[in-house]
Short mmCIF file of C-alpha atoms in Angstrom, two decimals:
data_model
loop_
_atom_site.label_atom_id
_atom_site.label_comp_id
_atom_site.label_asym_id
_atom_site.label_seq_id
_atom_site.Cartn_x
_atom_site.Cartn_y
_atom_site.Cartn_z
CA UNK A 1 -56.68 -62.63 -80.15
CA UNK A 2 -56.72 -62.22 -76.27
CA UNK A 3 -59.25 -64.51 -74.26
CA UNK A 4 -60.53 -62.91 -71.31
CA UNK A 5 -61.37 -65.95 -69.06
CA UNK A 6 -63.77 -67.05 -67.39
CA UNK A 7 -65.89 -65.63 -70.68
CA UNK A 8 -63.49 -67.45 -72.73
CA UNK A 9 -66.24 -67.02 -75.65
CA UNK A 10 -64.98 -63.36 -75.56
CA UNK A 11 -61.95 -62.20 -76.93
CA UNK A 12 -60.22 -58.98 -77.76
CA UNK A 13 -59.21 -59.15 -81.47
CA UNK A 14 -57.77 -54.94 -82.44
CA UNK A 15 -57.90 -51.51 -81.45
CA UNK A 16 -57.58 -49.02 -83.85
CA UNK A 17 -57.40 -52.29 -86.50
CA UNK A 18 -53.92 -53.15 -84.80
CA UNK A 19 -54.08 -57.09 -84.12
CA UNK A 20 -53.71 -58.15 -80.63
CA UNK A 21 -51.85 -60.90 -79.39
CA UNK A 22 -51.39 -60.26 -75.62
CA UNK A 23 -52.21 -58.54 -72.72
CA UNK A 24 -49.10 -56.23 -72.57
CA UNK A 25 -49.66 -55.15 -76.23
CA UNK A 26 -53.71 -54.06 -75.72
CA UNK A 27 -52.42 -52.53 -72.60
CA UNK A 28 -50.28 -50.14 -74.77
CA UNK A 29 -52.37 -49.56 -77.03
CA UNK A 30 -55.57 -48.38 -74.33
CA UNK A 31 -52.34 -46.22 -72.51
CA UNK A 32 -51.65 -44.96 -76.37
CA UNK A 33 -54.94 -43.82 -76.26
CA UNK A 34 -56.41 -42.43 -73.03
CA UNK A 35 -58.54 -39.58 -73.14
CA UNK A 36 -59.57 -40.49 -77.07
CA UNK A 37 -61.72 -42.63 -78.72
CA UNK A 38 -60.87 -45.86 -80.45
CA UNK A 39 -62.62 -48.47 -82.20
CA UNK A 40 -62.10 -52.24 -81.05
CA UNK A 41 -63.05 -54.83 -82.48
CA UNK A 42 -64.45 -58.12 -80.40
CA UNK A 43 -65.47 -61.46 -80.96
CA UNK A 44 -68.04 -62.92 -79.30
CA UNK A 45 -69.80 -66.45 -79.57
CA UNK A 46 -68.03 -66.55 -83.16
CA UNK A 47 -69.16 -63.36 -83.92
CA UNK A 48 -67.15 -60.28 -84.48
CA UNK A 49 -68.03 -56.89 -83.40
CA UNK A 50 -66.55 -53.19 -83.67
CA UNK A 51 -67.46 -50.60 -81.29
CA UNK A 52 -65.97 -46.98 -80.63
CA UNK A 53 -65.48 -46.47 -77.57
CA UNK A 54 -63.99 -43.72 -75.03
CA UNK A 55 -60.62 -44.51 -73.46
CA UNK A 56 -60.88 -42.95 -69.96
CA UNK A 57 -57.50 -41.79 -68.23
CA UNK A 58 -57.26 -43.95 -65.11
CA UNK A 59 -54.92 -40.74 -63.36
CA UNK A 60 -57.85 -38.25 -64.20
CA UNK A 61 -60.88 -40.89 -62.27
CA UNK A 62 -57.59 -41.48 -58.80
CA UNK A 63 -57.66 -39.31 -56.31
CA UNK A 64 -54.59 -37.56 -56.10
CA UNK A 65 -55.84 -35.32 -52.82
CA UNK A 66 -56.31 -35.97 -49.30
CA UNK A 67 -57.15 -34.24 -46.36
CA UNK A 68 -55.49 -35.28 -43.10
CA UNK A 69 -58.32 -34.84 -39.89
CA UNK A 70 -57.84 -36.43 -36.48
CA UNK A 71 -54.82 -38.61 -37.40
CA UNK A 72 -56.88 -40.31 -40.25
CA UNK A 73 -56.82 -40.29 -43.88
CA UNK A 74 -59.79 -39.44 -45.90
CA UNK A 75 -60.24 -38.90 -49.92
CA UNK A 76 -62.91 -38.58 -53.06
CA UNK A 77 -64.20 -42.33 -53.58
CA UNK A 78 -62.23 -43.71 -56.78
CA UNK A 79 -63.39 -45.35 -59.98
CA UNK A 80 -62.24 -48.71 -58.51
CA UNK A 81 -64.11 -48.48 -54.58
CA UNK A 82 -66.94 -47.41 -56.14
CA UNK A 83 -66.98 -50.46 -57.93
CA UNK A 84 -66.30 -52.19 -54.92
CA UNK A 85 -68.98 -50.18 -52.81
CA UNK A 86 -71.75 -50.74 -55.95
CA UNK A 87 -72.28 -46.56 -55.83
CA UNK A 88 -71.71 -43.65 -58.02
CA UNK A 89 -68.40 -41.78 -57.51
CA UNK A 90 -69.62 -39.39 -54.71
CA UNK A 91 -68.48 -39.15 -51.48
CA UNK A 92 -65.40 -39.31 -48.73
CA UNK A 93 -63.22 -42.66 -48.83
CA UNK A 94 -61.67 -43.00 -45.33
CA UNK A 95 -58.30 -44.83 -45.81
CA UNK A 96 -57.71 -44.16 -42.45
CA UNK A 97 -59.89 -43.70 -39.61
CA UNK A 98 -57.28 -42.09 -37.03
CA UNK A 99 -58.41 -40.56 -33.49
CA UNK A 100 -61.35 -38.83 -34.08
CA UNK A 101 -63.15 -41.45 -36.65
CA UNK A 102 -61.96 -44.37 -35.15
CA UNK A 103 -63.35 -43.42 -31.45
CA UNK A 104 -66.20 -42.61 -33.27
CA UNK A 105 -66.82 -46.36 -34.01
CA UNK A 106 -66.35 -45.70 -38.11
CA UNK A 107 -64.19 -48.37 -39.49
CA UNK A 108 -61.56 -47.96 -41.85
CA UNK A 109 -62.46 -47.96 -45.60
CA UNK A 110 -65.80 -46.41 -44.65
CA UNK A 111 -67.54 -43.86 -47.39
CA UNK A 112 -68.69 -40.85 -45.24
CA UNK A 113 -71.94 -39.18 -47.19
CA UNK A 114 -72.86 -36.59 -45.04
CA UNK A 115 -71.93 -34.70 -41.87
CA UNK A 116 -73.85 -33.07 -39.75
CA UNK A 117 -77.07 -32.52 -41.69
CA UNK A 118 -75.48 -31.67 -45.05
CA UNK A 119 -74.22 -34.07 -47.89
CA UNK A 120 -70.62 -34.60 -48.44
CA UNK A 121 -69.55 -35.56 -52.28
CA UNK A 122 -66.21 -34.12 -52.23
CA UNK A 123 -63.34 -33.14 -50.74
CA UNK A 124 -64.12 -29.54 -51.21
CA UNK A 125 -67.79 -30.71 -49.32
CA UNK A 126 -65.76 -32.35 -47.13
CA UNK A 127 -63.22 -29.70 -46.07
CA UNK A 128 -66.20 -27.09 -46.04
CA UNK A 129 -67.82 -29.24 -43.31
CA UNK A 130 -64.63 -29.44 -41.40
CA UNK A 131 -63.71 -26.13 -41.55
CA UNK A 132 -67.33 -24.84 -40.09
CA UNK A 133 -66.96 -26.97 -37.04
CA UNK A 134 -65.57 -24.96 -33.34
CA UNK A 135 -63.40 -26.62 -31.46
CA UNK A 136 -65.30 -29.18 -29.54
CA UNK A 137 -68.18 -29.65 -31.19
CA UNK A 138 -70.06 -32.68 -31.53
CA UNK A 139 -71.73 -33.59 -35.00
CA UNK A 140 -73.22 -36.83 -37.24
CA UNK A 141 -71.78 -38.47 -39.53
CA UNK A 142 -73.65 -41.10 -41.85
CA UNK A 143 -71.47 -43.45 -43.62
CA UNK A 144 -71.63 -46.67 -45.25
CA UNK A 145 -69.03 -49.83 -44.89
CA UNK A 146 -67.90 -51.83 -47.70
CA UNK A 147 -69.39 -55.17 -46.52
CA UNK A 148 -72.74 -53.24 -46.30
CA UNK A 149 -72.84 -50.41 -48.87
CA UNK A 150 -76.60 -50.45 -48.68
CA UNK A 151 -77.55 -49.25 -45.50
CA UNK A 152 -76.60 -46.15 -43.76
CA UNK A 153 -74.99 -45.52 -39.83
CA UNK A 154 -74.71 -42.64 -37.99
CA UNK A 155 -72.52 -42.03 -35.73
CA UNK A 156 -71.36 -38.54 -33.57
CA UNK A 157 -67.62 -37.42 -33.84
CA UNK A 158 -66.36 -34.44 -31.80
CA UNK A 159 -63.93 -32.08 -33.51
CA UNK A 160 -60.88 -31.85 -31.38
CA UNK A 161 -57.81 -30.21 -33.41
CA UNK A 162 -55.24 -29.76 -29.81
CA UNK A 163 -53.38 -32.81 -31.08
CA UNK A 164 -53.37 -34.22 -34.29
CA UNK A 165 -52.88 -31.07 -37.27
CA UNK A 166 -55.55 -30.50 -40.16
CA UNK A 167 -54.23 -29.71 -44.30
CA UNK A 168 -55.21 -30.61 -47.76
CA UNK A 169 -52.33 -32.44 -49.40
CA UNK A 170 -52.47 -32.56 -53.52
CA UNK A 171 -49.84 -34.72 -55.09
CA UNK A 172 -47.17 -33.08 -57.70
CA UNK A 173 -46.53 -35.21 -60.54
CA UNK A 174 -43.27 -32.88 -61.22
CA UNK A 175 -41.49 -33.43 -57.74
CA UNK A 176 -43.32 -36.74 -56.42
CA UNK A 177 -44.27 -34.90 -53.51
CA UNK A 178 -47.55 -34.07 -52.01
CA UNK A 179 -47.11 -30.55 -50.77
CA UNK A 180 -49.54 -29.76 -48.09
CA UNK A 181 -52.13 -26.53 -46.81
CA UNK A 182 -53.62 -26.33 -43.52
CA UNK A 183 -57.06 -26.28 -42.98
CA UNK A 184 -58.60 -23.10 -41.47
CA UNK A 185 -58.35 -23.53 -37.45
CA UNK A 186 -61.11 -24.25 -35.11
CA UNK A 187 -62.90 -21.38 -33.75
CA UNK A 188 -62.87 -22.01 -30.04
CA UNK A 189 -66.31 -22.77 -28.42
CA UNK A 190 -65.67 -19.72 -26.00
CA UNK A 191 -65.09 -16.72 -28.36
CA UNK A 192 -68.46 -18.58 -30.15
CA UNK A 193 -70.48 -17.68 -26.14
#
């Protein structure tokens, strides 16, 4: 039986009917298990109860994509900011702000929601919104911070690609790299005259 303090009136007592005895062994047995459904048993208040339940994959609910804009860092909001950020799983993490973010006043570990008009819940929203921009031109971005996920800024960015490059990277689980694309160029603002 594994106490999970500070409820220390809850504890986990099997999975699967396989007794429990410490945290590394119901660890193994979730990993065992990911992706299927189980049934664990509980106790609670002296009471014990069984469940089935759904063991989600922690790899499939991680990013493992990022797009590189501006010198920052920016990716789909995980399972575990989202539970920082009290949202649903929709929307741009920034990990790193770089040139064009940062001058833009929006702070590291930021959730960008929409840019210039139009919502942005993935990176495929995200790189869409990008890629539409011409060289130079100024657009919104709301986001919210983490120490107040509740209200909404906007600030304006201006898309300038001379210095810092623009790709997708997707990680490869077979090399440990994260091979990289480039995003489409910026169309310059005088072919758009």
């Amino acid at each position: 039986m594994i106490l999970i303090p500070p409820l220390a009136k809850i504890a986990f007592v099997s999975v699967d009917n396989e007794l429990l005895s410490e945290f590394v062994s119901l660890a193994a047995a979730l990993d065992d298990r990911a992706g299927q459904t189980g049934l664990v048993e509980i106790e609670r208040d002296g009471v014990r109860i069984q469940q089935e339940m759904v063991v989600d994959d922690l790899h499939a609910i991680t990013p493992d994509e990022f797009i590189e804009y501006g010198d920052g860092i920016f990716h789909n909001l995980s399972y575990q900011q989202a539970r920082h950020f009290n949202r649903s799983i929709s929307g741009i993490y920034t990990a790193n702000s770089g040139y064009i973010f940062g001058t833009a006043a929006i702070p590291r570990a930021s959730l960008i929601t929409d840019i210039d008009g139009q919502p942005v819940k993935s990176l495929d929203d995200f790189q869409q919104r990008l890629e539409a921009l011409s060289d130079q031109q100024r657009v919104t971005v709301r986001f919210v911070t983490l120490d107040d996920s509740q209200t909404e800024k906007l600030r304006l960015i201006t898309n300038d690609r001379r210095w810092f490059s623009a790709k997708r990277c997707k990680r490869d689980d077979q090399s440990g790299l994260w091979p990289c694309r480039a995003l489409v160029e910026a169309v310059s603002r005088d072919i758009l005259k």
